[in-house]
PDB file of C-alpha atoms in Angstrom:
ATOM      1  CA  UNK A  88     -29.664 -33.895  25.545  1.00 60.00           C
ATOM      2  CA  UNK A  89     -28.200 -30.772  23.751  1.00 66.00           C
ATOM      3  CA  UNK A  90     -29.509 -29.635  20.100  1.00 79.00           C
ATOM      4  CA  UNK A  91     -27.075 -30.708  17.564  1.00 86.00           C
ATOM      5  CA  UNK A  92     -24.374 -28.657  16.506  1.00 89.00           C
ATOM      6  CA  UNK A  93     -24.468 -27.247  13.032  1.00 93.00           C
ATOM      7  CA  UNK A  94     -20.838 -26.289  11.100  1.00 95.00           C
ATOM      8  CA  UNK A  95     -19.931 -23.187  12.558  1.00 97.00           C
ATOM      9  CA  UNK A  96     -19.382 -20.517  10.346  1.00 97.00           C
ATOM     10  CA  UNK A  97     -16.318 -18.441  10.649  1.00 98.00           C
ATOM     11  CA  UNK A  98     -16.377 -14.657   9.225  1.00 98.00           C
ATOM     12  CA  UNK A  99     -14.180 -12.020   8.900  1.00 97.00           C
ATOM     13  CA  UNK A 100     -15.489  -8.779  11.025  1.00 97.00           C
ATOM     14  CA  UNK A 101     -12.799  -6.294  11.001  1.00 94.00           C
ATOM     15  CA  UNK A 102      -9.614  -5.981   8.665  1.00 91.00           C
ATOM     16  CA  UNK A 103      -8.941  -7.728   5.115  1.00 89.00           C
ATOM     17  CA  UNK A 104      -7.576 -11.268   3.897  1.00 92.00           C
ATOM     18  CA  UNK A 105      -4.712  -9.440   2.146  1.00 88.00           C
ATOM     19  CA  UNK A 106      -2.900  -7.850   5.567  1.00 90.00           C
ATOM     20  CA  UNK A 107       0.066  -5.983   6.153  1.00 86.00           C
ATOM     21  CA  UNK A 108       2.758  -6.322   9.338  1.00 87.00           C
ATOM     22  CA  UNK A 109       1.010  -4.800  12.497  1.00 89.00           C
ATOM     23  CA  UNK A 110      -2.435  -5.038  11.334  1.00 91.00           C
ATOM     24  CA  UNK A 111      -4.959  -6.681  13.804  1.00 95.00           C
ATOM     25  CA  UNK A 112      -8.077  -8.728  12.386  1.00 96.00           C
ATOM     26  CA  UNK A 113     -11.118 -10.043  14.142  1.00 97.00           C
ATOM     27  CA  UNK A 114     -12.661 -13.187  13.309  1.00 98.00           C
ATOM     28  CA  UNK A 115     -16.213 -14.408  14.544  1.00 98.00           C
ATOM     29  CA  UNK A 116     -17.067 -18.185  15.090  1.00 98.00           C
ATOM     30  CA  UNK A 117     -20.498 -19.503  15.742  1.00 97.00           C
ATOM     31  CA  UNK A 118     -22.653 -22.234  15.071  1.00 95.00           C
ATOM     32  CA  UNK A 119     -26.818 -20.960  14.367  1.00 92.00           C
ATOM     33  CA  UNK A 120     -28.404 -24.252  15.413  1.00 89.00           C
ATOM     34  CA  UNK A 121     -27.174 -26.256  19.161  1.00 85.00           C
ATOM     35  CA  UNK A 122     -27.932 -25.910  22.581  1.00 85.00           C
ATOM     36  CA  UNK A 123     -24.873 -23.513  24.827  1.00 89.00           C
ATOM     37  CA  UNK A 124     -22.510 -23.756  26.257  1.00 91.00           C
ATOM     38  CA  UNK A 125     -20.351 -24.048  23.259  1.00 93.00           C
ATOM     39  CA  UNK A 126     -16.900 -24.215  22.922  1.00 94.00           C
ATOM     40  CA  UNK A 127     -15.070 -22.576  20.017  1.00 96.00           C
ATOM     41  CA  UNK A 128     -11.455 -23.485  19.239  1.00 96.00           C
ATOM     42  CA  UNK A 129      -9.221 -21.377  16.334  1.00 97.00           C
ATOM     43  CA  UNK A 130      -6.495 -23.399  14.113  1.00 97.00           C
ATOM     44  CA  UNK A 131      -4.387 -22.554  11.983  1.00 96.00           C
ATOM     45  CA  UNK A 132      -3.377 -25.091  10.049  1.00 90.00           C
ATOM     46  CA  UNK A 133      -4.471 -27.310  12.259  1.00 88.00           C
ATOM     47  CA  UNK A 134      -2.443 -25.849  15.599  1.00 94.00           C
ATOM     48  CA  UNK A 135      -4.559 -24.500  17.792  1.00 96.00           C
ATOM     49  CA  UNK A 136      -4.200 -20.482  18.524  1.00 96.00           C
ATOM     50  CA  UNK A 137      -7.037 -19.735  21.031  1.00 96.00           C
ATOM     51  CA  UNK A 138     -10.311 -21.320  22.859  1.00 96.00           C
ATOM     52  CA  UNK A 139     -13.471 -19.407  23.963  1.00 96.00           C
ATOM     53  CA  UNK A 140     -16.290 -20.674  25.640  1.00 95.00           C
ATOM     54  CA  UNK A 141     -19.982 -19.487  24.825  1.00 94.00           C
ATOM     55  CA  UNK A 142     -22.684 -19.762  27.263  1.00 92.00           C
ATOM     56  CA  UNK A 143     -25.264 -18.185  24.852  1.00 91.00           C
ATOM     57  CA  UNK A 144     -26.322 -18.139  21.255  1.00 90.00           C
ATOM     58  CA  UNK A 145     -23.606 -15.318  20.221  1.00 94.00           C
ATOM     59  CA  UNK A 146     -20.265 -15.660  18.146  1.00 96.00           C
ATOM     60  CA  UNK A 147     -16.691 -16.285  19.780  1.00 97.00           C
ATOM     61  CA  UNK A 148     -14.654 -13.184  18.508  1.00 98.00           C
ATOM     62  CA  UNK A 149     -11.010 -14.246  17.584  1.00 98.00           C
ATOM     63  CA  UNK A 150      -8.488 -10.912  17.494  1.00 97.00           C
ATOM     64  CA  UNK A 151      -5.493 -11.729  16.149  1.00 95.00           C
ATOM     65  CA  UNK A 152      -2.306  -9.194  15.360  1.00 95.00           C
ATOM     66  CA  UNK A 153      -0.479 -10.237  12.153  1.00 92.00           C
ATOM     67  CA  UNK A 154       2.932  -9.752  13.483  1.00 91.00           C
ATOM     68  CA  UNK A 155       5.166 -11.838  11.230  1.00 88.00           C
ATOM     69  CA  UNK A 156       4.876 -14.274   7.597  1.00 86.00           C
ATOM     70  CA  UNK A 157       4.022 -17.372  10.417  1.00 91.00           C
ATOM     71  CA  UNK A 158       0.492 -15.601  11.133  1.00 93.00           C
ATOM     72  CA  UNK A 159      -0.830 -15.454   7.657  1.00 93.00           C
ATOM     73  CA  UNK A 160      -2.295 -18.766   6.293  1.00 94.00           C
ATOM     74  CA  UNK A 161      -5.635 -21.024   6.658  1.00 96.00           C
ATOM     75  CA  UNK A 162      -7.723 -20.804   9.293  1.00 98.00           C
ATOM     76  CA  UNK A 163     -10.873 -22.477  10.523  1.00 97.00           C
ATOM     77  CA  UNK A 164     -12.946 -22.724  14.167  1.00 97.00           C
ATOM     78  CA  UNK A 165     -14.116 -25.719  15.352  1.00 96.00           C
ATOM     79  CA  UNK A 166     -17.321 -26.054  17.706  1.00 95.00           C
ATOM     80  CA  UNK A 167     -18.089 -28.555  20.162  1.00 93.00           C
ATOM     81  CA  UNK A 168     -19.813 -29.225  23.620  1.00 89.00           C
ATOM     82  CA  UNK A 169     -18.063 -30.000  26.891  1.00 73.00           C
ATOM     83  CA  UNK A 170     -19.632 -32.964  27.041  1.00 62.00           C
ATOM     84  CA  UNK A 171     -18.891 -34.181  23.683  1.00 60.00           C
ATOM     85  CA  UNK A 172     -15.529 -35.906  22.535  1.00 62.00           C
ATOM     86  CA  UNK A 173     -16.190 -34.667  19.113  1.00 78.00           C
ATOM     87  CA  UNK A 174     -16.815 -31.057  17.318  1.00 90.00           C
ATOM     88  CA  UNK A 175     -18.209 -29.653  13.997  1.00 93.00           C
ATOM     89  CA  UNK A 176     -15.676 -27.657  11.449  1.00 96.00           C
ATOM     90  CA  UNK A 177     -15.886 -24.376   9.793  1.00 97.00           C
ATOM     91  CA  UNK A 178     -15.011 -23.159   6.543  1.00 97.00           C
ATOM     92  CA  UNK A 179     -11.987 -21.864   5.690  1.00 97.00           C
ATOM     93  CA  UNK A 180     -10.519 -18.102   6.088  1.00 97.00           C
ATOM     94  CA  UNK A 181      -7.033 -17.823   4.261  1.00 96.00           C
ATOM     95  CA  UNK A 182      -4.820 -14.617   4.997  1.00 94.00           C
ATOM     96  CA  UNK A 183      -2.234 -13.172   2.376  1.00 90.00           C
ATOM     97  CA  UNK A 184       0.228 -11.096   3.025  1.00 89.00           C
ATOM     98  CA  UNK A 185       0.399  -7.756   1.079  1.00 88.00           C
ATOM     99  CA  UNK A 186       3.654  -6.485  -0.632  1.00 89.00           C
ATOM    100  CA  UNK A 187       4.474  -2.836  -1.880  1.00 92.00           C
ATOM    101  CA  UNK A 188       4.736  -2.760  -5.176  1.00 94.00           C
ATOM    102  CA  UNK A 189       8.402  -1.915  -6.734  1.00 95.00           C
ATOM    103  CA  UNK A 190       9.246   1.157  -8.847  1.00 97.00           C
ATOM    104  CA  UNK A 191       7.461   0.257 -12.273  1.00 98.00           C
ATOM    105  CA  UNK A 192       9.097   0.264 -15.322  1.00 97.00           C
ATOM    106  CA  UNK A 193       8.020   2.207 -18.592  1.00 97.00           C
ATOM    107  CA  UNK A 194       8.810   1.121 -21.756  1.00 96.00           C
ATOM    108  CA  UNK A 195       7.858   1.526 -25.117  1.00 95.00           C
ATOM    109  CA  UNK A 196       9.189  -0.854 -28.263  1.00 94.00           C
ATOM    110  CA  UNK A 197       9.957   2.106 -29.926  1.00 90.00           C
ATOM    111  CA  UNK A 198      11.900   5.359 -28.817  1.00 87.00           C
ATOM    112  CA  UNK A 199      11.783   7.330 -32.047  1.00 89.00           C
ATOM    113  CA  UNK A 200       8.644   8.412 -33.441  1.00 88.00           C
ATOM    114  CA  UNK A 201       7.269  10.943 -35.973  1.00 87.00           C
ATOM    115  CA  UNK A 202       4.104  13.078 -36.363  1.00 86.00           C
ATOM    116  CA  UNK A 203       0.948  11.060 -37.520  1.00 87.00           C
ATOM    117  CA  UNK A 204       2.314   8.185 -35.545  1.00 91.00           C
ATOM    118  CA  UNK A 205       0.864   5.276 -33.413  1.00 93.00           C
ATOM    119  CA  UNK A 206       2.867   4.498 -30.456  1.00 94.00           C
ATOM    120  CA  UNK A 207       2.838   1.924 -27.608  1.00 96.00           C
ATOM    121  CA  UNK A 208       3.696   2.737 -23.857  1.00 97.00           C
ATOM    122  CA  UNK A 209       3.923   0.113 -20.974  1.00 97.00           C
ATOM    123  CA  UNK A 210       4.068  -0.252 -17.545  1.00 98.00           C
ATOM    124  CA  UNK A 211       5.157  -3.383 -15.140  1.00 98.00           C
ATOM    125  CA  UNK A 212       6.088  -3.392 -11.692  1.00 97.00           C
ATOM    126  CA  UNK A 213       8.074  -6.774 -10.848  1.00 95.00           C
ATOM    127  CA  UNK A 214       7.054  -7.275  -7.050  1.00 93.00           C
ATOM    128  CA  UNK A 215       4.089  -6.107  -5.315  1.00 92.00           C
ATOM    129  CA  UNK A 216       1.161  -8.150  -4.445  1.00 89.00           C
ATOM    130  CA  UNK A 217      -2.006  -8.218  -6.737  1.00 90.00           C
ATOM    131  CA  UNK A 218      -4.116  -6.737  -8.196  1.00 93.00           C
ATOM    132  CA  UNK A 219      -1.734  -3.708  -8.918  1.00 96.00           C
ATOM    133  CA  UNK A 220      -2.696  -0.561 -10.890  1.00 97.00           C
ATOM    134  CA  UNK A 221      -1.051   1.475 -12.894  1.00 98.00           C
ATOM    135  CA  UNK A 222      -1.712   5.272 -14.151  1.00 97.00           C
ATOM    136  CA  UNK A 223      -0.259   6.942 -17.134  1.00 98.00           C
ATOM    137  CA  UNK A 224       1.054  10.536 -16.915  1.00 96.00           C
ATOM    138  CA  UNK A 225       2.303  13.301 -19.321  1.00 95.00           C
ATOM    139  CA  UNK A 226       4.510  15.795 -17.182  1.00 91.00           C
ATOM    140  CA  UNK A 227       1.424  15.999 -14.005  1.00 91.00           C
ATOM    141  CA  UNK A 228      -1.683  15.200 -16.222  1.00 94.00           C
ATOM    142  CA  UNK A 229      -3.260  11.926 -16.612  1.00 95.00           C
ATOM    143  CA  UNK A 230      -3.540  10.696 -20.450  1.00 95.00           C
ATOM    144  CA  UNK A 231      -5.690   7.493 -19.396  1.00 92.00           C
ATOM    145  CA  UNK A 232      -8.049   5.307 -17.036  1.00 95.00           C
ATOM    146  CA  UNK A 233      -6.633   3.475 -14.603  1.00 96.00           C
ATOM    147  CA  UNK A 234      -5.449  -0.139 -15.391  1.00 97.00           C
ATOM    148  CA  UNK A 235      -6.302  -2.871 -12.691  1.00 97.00           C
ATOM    149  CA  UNK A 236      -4.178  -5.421 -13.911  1.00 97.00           C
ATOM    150  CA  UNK A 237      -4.708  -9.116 -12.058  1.00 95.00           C
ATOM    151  CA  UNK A 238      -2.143 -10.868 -13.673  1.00 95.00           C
ATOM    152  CA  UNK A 239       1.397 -10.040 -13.485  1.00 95.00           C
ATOM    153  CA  UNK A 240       1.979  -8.513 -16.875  1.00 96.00           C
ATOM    154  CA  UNK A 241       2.298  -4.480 -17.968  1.00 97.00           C
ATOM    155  CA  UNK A 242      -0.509  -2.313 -18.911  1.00 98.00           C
ATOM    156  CA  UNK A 243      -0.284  -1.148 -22.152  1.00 97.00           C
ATOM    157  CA  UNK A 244      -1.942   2.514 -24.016  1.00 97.00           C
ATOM    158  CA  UNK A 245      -1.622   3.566 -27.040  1.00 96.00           C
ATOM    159  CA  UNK A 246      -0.737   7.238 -28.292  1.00 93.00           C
ATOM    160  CA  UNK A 247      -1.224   9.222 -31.447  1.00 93.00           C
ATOM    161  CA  UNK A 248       1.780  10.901 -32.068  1.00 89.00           C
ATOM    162  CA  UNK A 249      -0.084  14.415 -33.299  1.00 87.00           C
ATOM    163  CA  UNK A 250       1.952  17.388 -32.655  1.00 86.00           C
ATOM    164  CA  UNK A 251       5.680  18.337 -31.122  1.00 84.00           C
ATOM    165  CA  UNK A 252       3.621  18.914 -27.582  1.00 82.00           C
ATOM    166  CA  UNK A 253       3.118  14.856 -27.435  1.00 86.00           C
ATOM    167  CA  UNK A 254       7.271  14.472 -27.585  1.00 86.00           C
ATOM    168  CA  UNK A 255       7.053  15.433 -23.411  1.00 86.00           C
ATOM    169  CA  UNK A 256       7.845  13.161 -20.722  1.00 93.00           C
ATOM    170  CA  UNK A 257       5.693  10.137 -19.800  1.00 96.00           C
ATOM    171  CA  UNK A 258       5.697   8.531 -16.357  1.00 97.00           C
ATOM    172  CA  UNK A 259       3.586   5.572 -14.786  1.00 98.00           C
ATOM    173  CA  UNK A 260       2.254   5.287 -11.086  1.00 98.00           C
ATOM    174  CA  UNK A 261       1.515   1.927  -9.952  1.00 98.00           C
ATOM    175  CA  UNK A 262       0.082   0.924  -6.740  1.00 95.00           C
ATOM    176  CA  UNK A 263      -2.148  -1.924  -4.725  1.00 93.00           C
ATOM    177  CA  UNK A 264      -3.689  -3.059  -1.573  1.00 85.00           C
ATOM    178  CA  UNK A 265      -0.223  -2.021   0.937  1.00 86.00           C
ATOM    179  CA  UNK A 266      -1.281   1.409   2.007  1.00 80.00           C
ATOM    180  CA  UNK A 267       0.368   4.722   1.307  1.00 86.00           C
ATOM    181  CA  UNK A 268       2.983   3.080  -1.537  1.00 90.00           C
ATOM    182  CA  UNK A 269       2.761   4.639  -4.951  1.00 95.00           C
ATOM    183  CA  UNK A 270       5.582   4.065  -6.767  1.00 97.00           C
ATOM    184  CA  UNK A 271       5.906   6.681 -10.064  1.00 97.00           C
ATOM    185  CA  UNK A 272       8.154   4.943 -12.736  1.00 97.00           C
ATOM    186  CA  UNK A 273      11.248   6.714 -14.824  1.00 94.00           C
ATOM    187  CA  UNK A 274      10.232   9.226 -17.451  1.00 95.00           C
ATOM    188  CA  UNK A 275      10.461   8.152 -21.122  1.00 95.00           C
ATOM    189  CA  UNK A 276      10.406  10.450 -24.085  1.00 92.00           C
ATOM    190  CA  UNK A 277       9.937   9.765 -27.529  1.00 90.00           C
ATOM    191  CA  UNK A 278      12.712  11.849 -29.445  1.00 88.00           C
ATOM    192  CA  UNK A 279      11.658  13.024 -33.241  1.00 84.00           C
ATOM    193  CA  UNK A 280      12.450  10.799 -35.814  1.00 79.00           C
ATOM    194  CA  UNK A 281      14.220  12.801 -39.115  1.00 68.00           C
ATOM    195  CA  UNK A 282      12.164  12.981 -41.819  1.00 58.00           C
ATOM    196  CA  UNK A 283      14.101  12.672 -45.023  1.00 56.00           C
ATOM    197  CA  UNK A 284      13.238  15.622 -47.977  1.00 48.00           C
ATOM    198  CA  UNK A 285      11.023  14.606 -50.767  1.00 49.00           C
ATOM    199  CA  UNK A 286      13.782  17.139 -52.791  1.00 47.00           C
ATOM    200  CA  UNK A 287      17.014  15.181 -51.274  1.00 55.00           C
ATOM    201  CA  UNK A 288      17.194  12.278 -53.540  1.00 58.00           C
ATOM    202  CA  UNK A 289      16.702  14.098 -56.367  1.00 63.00           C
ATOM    203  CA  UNK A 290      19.692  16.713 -55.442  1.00 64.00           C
ATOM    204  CA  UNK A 291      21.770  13.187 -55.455  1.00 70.00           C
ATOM    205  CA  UNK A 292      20.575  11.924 -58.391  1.00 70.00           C
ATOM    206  CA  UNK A 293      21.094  15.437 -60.177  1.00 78.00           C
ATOM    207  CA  UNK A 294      25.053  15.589 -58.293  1.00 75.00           C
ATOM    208  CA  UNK A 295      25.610  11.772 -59.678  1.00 80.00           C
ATOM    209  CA  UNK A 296      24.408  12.631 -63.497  1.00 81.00           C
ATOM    210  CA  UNK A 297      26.842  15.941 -63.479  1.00 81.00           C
ATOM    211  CA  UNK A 298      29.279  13.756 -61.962  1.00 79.00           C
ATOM    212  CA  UNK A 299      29.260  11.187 -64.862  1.00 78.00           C
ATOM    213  CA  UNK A 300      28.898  14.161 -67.183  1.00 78.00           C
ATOM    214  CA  UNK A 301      32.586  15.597 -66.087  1.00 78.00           C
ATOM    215  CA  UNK A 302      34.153  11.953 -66.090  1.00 82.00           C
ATOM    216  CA  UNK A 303      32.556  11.388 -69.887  1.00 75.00           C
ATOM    217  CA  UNK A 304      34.240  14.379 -71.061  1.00 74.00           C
ATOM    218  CA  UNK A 305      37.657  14.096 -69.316  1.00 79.00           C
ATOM    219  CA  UNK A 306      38.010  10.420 -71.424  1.00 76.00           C
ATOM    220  CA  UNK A 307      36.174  11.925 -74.522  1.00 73.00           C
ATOM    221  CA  UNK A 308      38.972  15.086 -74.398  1.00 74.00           C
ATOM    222  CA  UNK A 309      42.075  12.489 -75.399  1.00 73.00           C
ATOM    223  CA  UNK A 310      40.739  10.691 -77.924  1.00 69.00           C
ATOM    224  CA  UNK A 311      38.330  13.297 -80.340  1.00 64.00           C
ATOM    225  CA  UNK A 312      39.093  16.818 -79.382  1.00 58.00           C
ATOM    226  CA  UNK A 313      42.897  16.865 -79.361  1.00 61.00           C
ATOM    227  CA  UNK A 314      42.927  14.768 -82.567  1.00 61.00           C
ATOM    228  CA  UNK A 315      40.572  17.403 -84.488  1.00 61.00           C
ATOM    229  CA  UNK A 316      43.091  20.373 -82.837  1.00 57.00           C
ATOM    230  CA  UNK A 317      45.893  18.561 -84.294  1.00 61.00           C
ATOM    231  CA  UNK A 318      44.129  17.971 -87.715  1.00 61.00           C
ATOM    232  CA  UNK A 319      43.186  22.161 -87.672  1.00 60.00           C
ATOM    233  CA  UNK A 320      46.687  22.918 -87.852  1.00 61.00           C
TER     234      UNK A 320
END
């Protein structure tokens, strides 16, 4: 009688879980304890794909091509002898399908800012399959570490607004696991707030006194100073 059959175990040997259109991936199936031949069957989602039969202690090697959303999914390899009616069950291998990221967008709560400043910028790309990171630029040169974000939400940095040089143009670069697809976001610049004159409300306040001034003396003139000109003569 054959050795029992242990669970097989089903590994990934070449490519990634996350795939991309055209990609091929190889899968290895093999139970460490039973007696060959073995039989090793593929499902995906419980339809069979493909069926190799081992006559040695070495793993069945599954290469599949993802060519289209219906190949991505759960998979698992079942083992069983000839002879047998039944068969022992793998774990579970689950492909994803990766997605380019879209053009990020940079944003910042405020768009004026001053010297001596704290400011806010962030980044978010809408689509794209995660994790997705993101790199802040000034004009070419990087102002931070990269953000691995894992969540779909915007990485965030915060600036000191120091000198006129940090009024340039940012940008933001976000990318993940679909090869060759950096998307750089739209430039933002922070445009100088005015800063009012420690002098200016004092000019006003200096303009509305003289103003009161002249109005105080045209109604004085009626009433006192052409009376005493009449009273002279």
């Amino acid at each position: 009688f054959p050795e029992m059959l242990s669970n097989p175990k089903l590994a990934l040997v070449q490519g990634t879980l996350n795939v991309v259109m055209k990609q091929n991936v190889t899968l290895s199936c093999l139970s460490e304890s039973g007696s060959p031949p073995v039989r090793y069957t593929l499902f995906k989602h419980n339809q069979q794909v493909s069926a190799l039969n081992r006559s040695d202690l070495t793993p069945a090697l599954f290469t599949l091509t993802i060519s289209s959303a219906n190949d991505v999914g759960q998979y698992k390899c079942k083992a069983e002898y000839n002879i047998s009616s039944g068969g022992k069950y793998s774990n579970s291998l689950n492909f994803t399908l990766a997605e380019p990221v879209s053009k990020p967008v940079l944003s910042s709560p405020t768009s004026h800012a001053k010297k001596g400043q704290n400011v806010t910028l962030s980044c978010l790309s809408e689509n794209g399959s995660l994790p997705i990171t993101y790199l802040f630029f000034k004009g070419t040169q990087t102002i931070s570490p990269q953000k691995t974000m894992q969540k779909r939400e915007a990485a965030v940095i915060f600036l000191f607004i120091d000198s006129l040089s940090d009024f340039g143009t940012y940008k933001c670069k976000a990318n993940n696991s679909f090869p060759n697809n950096s998307k750089y976001s739209n430039g933002f610049n922070f445009t100088l707030a005015e800063e009012r004159s420690h002098s200016q409300p004092l000019i006003i306040s200096l303009g509305l006194i003289l103003l009161l001034l002249l109005i105080g003396l045209a109604v004085a003139i009626p009433f006192f100073i052409i009376p005493l000109y009449k009273a002279s003569e």
